[in-house]
Amino acid sequence: MTGVETRTVSRDSLFLLASVRVEQDDEQHRVRVRNLSDGGMMGEGPIRIQRGNRVEIELRNIGAVQGSVAWVQDQRFGIAFDEEIDSHLARTGNAGTKSDCPNTIVSSAHRAPPPPPQPSGLRKV
């Protein structure tokens, strides 16, 4: 991993709880949502899940979302949603942009680099 962000879809790093139901299992499992984007999420929790499983996730302020497990590593897993959601609703309950969400914390890895320094008021003659 080079440390360079290569994803084209922005996602929020956050800490939410969600309920996940795996296909052909009536039990709902509480998991932590670590990352959330309009197209998917990374979850974490003690759930028996495999790549390719169909799932239904109950997200706060959004409701039931259908998707499939894209990857699993230890107790973390990635889910690709069948249809895009408005991921900001899960955090705020209001649709909008990140600037509308004052409590959104963006890590330095997801920030644009600072602008170059402006020249001082001196002019070359």
mmCIF file with all atom_site columns, C-alpha atoms in Angstrom:
data_model
loop_
_atom_site.group_PDB
_atom_site.id
_atom_site.type_symbol
_atom_site.label_atom_id
_atom_site.label_alt_id
_atom_site.label_comp_id
_atom_site.label_asym_id
_atom_site.label_entity_id
_atom_site.label_seq_id
_atom_site.pdbx_PDB_ins_code
_atom_site.Cartn_x
_atom_site.Cartn_y
_atom_site.Cartn_z
_atom_site.occupancy
_atom_site.B_iso_or_equiv
_atom_site.pdbx_formal_charge
_atom_site.auth_seq_id
_atom_site.auth_comp_id
_atom_site.auth_asym_id
_atom_site.auth_atom_id
_atom_site.pdbx_PDB_model_num
ATOM 1   C CA . MET A 1 1   ? 0.000   0.000   0.000   1.00 0.00 ? 1   MET A CA 1
ATOM 2   C CA . THR A 1 2   ? 1.489   3.297   -1.023  1.00 0.00 ? 2   THR A CA 1
ATOM 3   C CA . GLY A 1 3   ? -0.549  5.504   1.308   1.00 0.00 ? 3   GLY A CA 1
ATOM 4   C CA . VAL A 1 4   ? -2.073  7.341   -1.655  1.00 0.00 ? 4   VAL A CA 1
ATOM 5   C CA . GLU A 1 5   ? -5.868  7.406   -1.716  1.00 0.00 ? 5   GLU A CA 1
ATOM 6   C CA . THR A 1 6   ? -6.976  5.753   -4.970  1.00 0.00 ? 6   THR A CA 1
ATOM 7   C CA . ARG A 1 7   ? -10.724 5.533   -4.409  1.00 0.00 ? 7   ARG A CA 1
ATOM 8   C CA . THR A 1 8   ? -12.979 7.638   -6.593  1.00 0.00 ? 8   THR A CA 1
ATOM 9   C CA . VAL A 1 9   ? -15.888 7.636   -4.127  1.00 0.00 ? 9   VAL A CA 1
ATOM 10  C CA . SER A 1 10  ? -15.489 9.714   -0.983  1.00 0.00 ? 10  SER A CA 1
ATOM 11  C CA . ARG A 1 11  ? -16.315 8.049   2.283   1.00 0.00 ? 11  ARG A CA 1
ATOM 12  C CA . ASP A 1 12  ? -16.679 9.173   5.869   1.00 0.00 ? 12  ASP A CA 1
ATOM 13  C CA . SER A 1 13  ? -14.656 7.639   8.658   1.00 0.00 ? 13  SER A CA 1
ATOM 14  C CA . LEU A 1 14  ? -17.086 7.353   11.503  1.00 0.00 ? 14  LEU A CA 1
ATOM 15  C CA . PHE A 1 15  ? -18.308 5.194   14.318  1.00 0.00 ? 15  PHE A CA 1
ATOM 16  C CA . LEU A 1 16  ? -21.931 4.075   14.033  1.00 0.00 ? 16  LEU A CA 1
ATOM 17  C CA . LEU A 1 17  ? -23.763 0.946   15.042  1.00 0.00 ? 17  LEU A CA 1
ATOM 18  C CA . ALA A 1 18  ? -25.870 -0.936  12.517  1.00 0.00 ? 18  ALA A CA 1
ATOM 19  C CA . SER A 1 19  ? -27.804 -4.185  12.351  1.00 0.00 ? 19  SER A CA 1
ATOM 20  C CA . VAL A 1 20  ? -26.786 -6.737  9.732   1.00 0.00 ? 20  VAL A CA 1
ATOM 21  C CA . ARG A 1 21  ? -28.808 -9.751  8.677   1.00 0.00 ? 21  ARG A CA 1
ATOM 22  C CA . VAL A 1 22  ? -27.005 -12.333 6.543   1.00 0.00 ? 22  VAL A CA 1
ATOM 23  C CA . GLU A 1 23  ? -28.968 -14.173 3.833   1.00 0.00 ? 23  GLU A CA 1
ATOM 24  C CA . GLN A 1 24  ? -30.920 -17.193 5.078   1.00 0.00 ? 24  GLN A CA 1
ATOM 25  C CA . ASP A 1 25  ? -30.366 -16.157 8.714   1.00 0.00 ? 25  ASP A CA 1
ATOM 26  C CA . ASP A 1 26  ? -33.121 -14.466 10.712  1.00 0.00 ? 26  ASP A CA 1
ATOM 27  C CA . GLU A 1 27  ? -30.728 -13.230 13.407  1.00 0.00 ? 27  GLU A CA 1
ATOM 28  C CA . GLN A 1 28  ? -29.676 -9.594  13.332  1.00 0.00 ? 28  GLN A CA 1
ATOM 29  C CA . HIS A 1 29  ? -26.080 -8.840  14.337  1.00 0.00 ? 29  HIS A CA 1
ATOM 30  C CA . ARG A 1 30  ? -24.954 -5.509  15.785  1.00 0.00 ? 30  ARG A CA 1
ATOM 31  C CA . VAL A 1 31  ? -21.785 -4.277  14.071  1.00 0.00 ? 31  VAL A CA 1
ATOM 32  C CA . ARG A 1 32  ? -19.693 -1.127  14.053  1.00 0.00 ? 32  ARG A CA 1
ATOM 33  C CA . VAL A 1 33  ? -19.665 0.888   10.834  1.00 0.00 ? 33  VAL A CA 1
ATOM 34  C CA . ARG A 1 34  ? -16.095 2.138   10.417  1.00 0.00 ? 34  ARG A CA 1
ATOM 35  C CA . ASN A 1 35  ? -16.339 3.720   6.942   1.00 0.00 ? 35  ASN A CA 1
ATOM 36  C CA . LEU A 1 36  ? -19.420 4.649   4.987   1.00 0.00 ? 36  LEU A CA 1
ATOM 37  C CA . SER A 1 37  ? -19.817 5.896   1.424   1.00 0.00 ? 37  SER A CA 1
ATOM 38  C CA . ASP A 1 38  ? -22.782 6.172   -0.899  1.00 0.00 ? 38  ASP A CA 1
ATOM 39  C CA . GLY A 1 39  ? -21.774 2.850   -2.487  1.00 0.00 ? 39  GLY A CA 1
ATOM 40  C CA . GLY A 1 40  ? -20.737 0.719   0.482   1.00 0.00 ? 40  GLY A CA 1
ATOM 41  C CA . MET A 1 41  ? -19.344 0.390   3.968   1.00 0.00 ? 41  MET A CA 1
ATOM 42  C CA . MET A 1 42  ? -16.709 -1.242  6.115   1.00 0.00 ? 42  MET A CA 1
ATOM 43  C CA . GLY A 1 43  ? -18.082 -2.960  9.178   1.00 0.00 ? 43  GLY A CA 1
ATOM 44  C CA . GLU A 1 44  ? -16.553 -4.685  12.158  1.00 0.00 ? 44  GLU A CA 1
ATOM 45  C CA . GLY A 1 45  ? -17.972 -7.202  14.578  1.00 0.00 ? 45  GLY A CA 1
ATOM 46  C CA . PRO A 1 46  ? -18.197 -10.833 15.633  1.00 0.00 ? 46  PRO A CA 1
ATOM 47  C CA . ILE A 1 47  ? -20.335 -12.033 12.754  1.00 0.00 ? 47  ILE A CA 1
ATOM 48  C CA . ARG A 1 48  ? -19.930 -15.167 10.654  1.00 0.00 ? 48  ARG A CA 1
ATOM 49  C CA . ILE A 1 49  ? -19.859 -13.789 7.159   1.00 0.00 ? 49  ILE A CA 1
ATOM 50  C CA . GLN A 1 50  ? -18.232 -14.770 3.874   1.00 0.00 ? 50  GLN A CA 1
ATOM 51  C CA . ARG A 1 51  ? -17.352 -13.000 0.667   1.00 0.00 ? 51  ARG A CA 1
ATOM 52  C CA . GLY A 1 52  ? -20.357 -13.090 -1.656  1.00 0.00 ? 52  GLY A CA 1
ATOM 53  C CA . ASN A 1 53  ? -22.991 -13.361 1.112   1.00 0.00 ? 53  ASN A CA 1
ATOM 54  C CA . ARG A 1 54  ? -26.091 -11.260 0.494   1.00 0.00 ? 54  ARG A CA 1
ATOM 55  C CA . VAL A 1 55  ? -26.878 -8.991  3.436   1.00 0.00 ? 55  VAL A CA 1
ATOM 56  C CA . GLU A 1 56  ? -29.403 -6.448  4.641   1.00 0.00 ? 56  GLU A CA 1
ATOM 57  C CA . ILE A 1 57  ? -28.059 -3.574  6.735   1.00 0.00 ? 57  ILE A CA 1
ATOM 58  C CA . GLU A 1 58  ? -30.244 -1.355  8.891   1.00 0.00 ? 58  GLU A CA 1
ATOM 59  C CA . LEU A 1 59  ? -28.587 2.084   8.958   1.00 0.00 ? 59  LEU A CA 1
ATOM 60  C CA . ARG A 1 60  ? -29.668 4.939   11.205  1.00 0.00 ? 60  ARG A CA 1
ATOM 61  C CA . ASN A 1 61  ? -31.751 7.588   9.373   1.00 0.00 ? 61  ASN A CA 1
ATOM 62  C CA . ILE A 1 62  ? -31.604 5.532   6.156   1.00 0.00 ? 62  ILE A CA 1
ATOM 63  C CA . GLY A 1 63  ? -33.316 2.221   6.870   1.00 0.00 ? 63  GLY A CA 1
ATOM 64  C CA . ALA A 1 64  ? -32.756 -1.165  5.268   1.00 0.00 ? 64  ALA A CA 1
ATOM 65  C CA . VAL A 1 65  ? -30.054 -1.354  2.588   1.00 0.00 ? 65  VAL A CA 1
ATOM 66  C CA . GLN A 1 66  ? -29.367 -4.454  0.486   1.00 0.00 ? 66  GLN A CA 1
ATOM 67  C CA . GLY A 1 67  ? -25.860 -5.443  -0.566  1.00 0.00 ? 67  GLY A CA 1
ATOM 68  C CA . SER A 1 68  ? -23.238 -8.143  -0.831  1.00 0.00 ? 68  SER A CA 1
ATOM 69  C CA . VAL A 1 69  ? -20.031 -8.866  1.061   1.00 0.00 ? 69  VAL A CA 1
ATOM 70  C CA . ALA A 1 70  ? -17.039 -7.775  -1.036  1.00 0.00 ? 70  ALA A CA 1
ATOM 71  C CA . TRP A 1 71  ? -14.258 -8.852  1.346   1.00 0.00 ? 71  TRP A CA 1
ATOM 72  C CA . VAL A 1 72  ? -13.642 -10.228 4.847   1.00 0.00 ? 72  VAL A CA 1
ATOM 73  C CA . GLN A 1 73  ? -10.542 -9.884  7.019   1.00 0.00 ? 73  GLN A CA 1
ATOM 74  C CA . ASP A 1 74  ? -10.689 -11.073 10.623  1.00 0.00 ? 74  ASP A CA 1
ATOM 75  C CA . GLN A 1 75  ? -13.694 -9.256  12.146  1.00 0.00 ? 75  GLN A CA 1
ATOM 76  C CA . ARG A 1 76  ? -13.794 -6.536  9.475   1.00 0.00 ? 76  ARG A CA 1
ATOM 77  C CA . PHE A 1 77  ? -15.702 -6.757  6.215   1.00 0.00 ? 77  PHE A CA 1
ATOM 78  C CA . GLY A 1 78  ? -16.673 -4.645  3.236   1.00 0.00 ? 78  GLY A CA 1
ATOM 79  C CA . ILE A 1 79  ? -20.183 -4.447  1.826   1.00 0.00 ? 79  ILE A CA 1
ATOM 80  C CA . ALA A 1 80  ? -21.062 -3.134  -1.625  1.00 0.00 ? 80  ALA A CA 1
ATOM 81  C CA . PHE A 1 81  ? -24.586 -1.697  -1.661  1.00 0.00 ? 81  PHE A CA 1
ATOM 82  C CA . ASP A 1 82  ? -26.953 -2.697  -4.466  1.00 0.00 ? 82  ASP A CA 1
ATOM 83  C CA . GLU A 1 83  ? -28.081 0.922   -4.831  1.00 0.00 ? 83  GLU A CA 1
ATOM 84  C CA . GLU A 1 84  ? -26.355 4.100   -3.734  1.00 0.00 ? 84  GLU A CA 1
ATOM 85  C CA . ILE A 1 85  ? -27.511 5.819   -0.558  1.00 0.00 ? 85  ILE A CA 1
ATOM 86  C CA . ASP A 1 86  ? -27.045 9.329   0.818   1.00 0.00 ? 86  ASP A CA 1
ATOM 87  C CA . SER A 1 87  ? -24.390 8.402   3.372   1.00 0.00 ? 87  SER A CA 1
ATOM 88  C CA . HIS A 1 88  ? -24.588 11.812  5.099   1.00 0.00 ? 88  HIS A CA 1
ATOM 89  C CA . LEU A 1 89  ? -28.074 10.922  6.322   1.00 0.00 ? 89  LEU A CA 1
ATOM 90  C CA . ALA A 1 90  ? -26.605 8.225   8.563   1.00 0.00 ? 90  ALA A CA 1
ATOM 91  C CA . ARG A 1 91  ? -24.542 10.814  10.402  1.00 0.00 ? 91  ARG A CA 1
ATOM 92  C CA . THR A 1 92  ? -26.830 13.830  10.459  1.00 0.00 ? 92  THR A CA 1
ATOM 93  C CA . GLY A 1 93  ? -30.328 12.895  9.425   1.00 0.00 ? 93  GLY A CA 1
ATOM 94  C CA . ASN A 1 94  ? -30.192 15.703  6.838   1.00 0.00 ? 94  ASN A CA 1
ATOM 95  C CA . ALA A 1 95  ? -29.306 15.377  3.185   1.00 0.00 ? 95  ALA A CA 1
ATOM 96  C CA . GLY A 1 96  ? -26.577 17.702  2.043   1.00 0.00 ? 96  GLY A CA 1
ATOM 97  C CA . THR A 1 97  ? -22.897 18.159  1.539   1.00 0.00 ? 97  THR A CA 1
ATOM 98  C CA . LYS A 1 98  ? -20.066 17.613  3.982   1.00 0.00 ? 98  LYS A CA 1
ATOM 99  C CA . SER A 1 99  ? -20.001 21.350  4.637   1.00 0.00 ? 99  SER A CA 1
ATOM 100 C CA . ASP A 1 100 ? -23.563 20.976  5.951   1.00 0.00 ? 100 ASP A CA 1
ATOM 101 C CA . CYS A 1 101 ? -22.278 18.470  8.533   1.00 0.00 ? 101 CYS A CA 1
ATOM 102 C CA . PRO A 1 102 ? -20.333 20.429  11.168  1.00 0.00 ? 102 PRO A CA 1
ATOM 103 C CA . ASN A 1 103 ? -19.456 17.293  13.163  1.00 0.00 ? 103 ASN A CA 1
ATOM 104 C CA . THR A 1 104 ? -17.805 15.530  10.226  1.00 0.00 ? 104 THR A CA 1
ATOM 105 C CA . ILE A 1 105 ? -14.166 14.836  10.984  1.00 0.00 ? 105 ILE A CA 1
ATOM 106 C CA . VAL A 1 106 ? -11.930 14.399  7.965   1.00 0.00 ? 106 VAL A CA 1
ATOM 107 C CA . SER A 1 107 ? -8.572  12.747  8.599   1.00 0.00 ? 107 SER A CA 1
ATOM 108 C CA . SER A 1 108 ? -5.449  14.350  7.181   1.00 0.00 ? 108 SER A CA 1
ATOM 109 C CA . ALA A 1 109 ? -5.193  11.478  4.701   1.00 0.00 ? 109 ALA A CA 1
ATOM 110 C CA . HIS A 1 110 ? -8.449  12.647  3.115   1.00 0.00 ? 110 HIS A CA 1
ATOM 111 C CA . ARG A 1 111 ? -7.728  16.382  3.041   1.00 0.00 ? 111 ARG A CA 1
ATOM 112 C CA . ALA A 1 112 ? -6.511  18.293  0.028   1.00 0.00 ? 112 ALA A CA 1
ATOM 113 C CA . PRO A 1 113 ? -2.940  19.559  0.360   1.00 0.00 ? 113 PRO A CA 1
ATOM 114 C CA . PRO A 1 114 ? -2.578  23.147  1.581   1.00 0.00 ? 114 PRO A CA 1
ATOM 115 C CA . PRO A 1 115 ? -2.247  25.861  -1.067  1.00 0.00 ? 115 PRO A CA 1
ATOM 116 C CA . PRO A 1 116 ? 1.300   27.007  -1.914  1.00 0.00 ? 116 PRO A CA 1
ATOM 117 C CA . PRO A 1 117 ? 2.559   29.978  0.096   1.00 0.00 ? 117 PRO A CA 1
ATOM 118 C CA . GLN A 1 118 ? 1.719   33.370  -1.381  1.00 0.00 ? 118 GLN A CA 1
ATOM 119 C CA . PRO A 1 119 ? 4.628   35.639  -2.236  1.00 0.00 ? 119 PRO A CA 1
ATOM 120 C CA . SER A 1 120 ? 5.217   38.500  0.129   1.00 0.00 ? 120 SER A CA 1
ATOM 121 C CA . GLY A 1 121 ? 4.376   42.038  -0.957  1.00 0.00 ? 121 GLY A CA 1
ATOM 122 C CA . LEU A 1 122 ? 7.812   42.529  -2.518  1.00 0.00 ? 122 LEU A CA 1
ATOM 123 C CA . ARG A 1 123 ? 8.050   43.057  -6.263  1.00 0.00 ? 123 ARG A CA 1
ATOM 124 C CA . LYS A 1 124 ? 11.044  42.464  -8.515  1.00 0.00 ? 124 LYS A CA 1
ATOM 125 C CA . VAL A 1 125 ? 12.296  45.573  -10.254 1.00 0.00 ? 125 VAL A CA 1
#
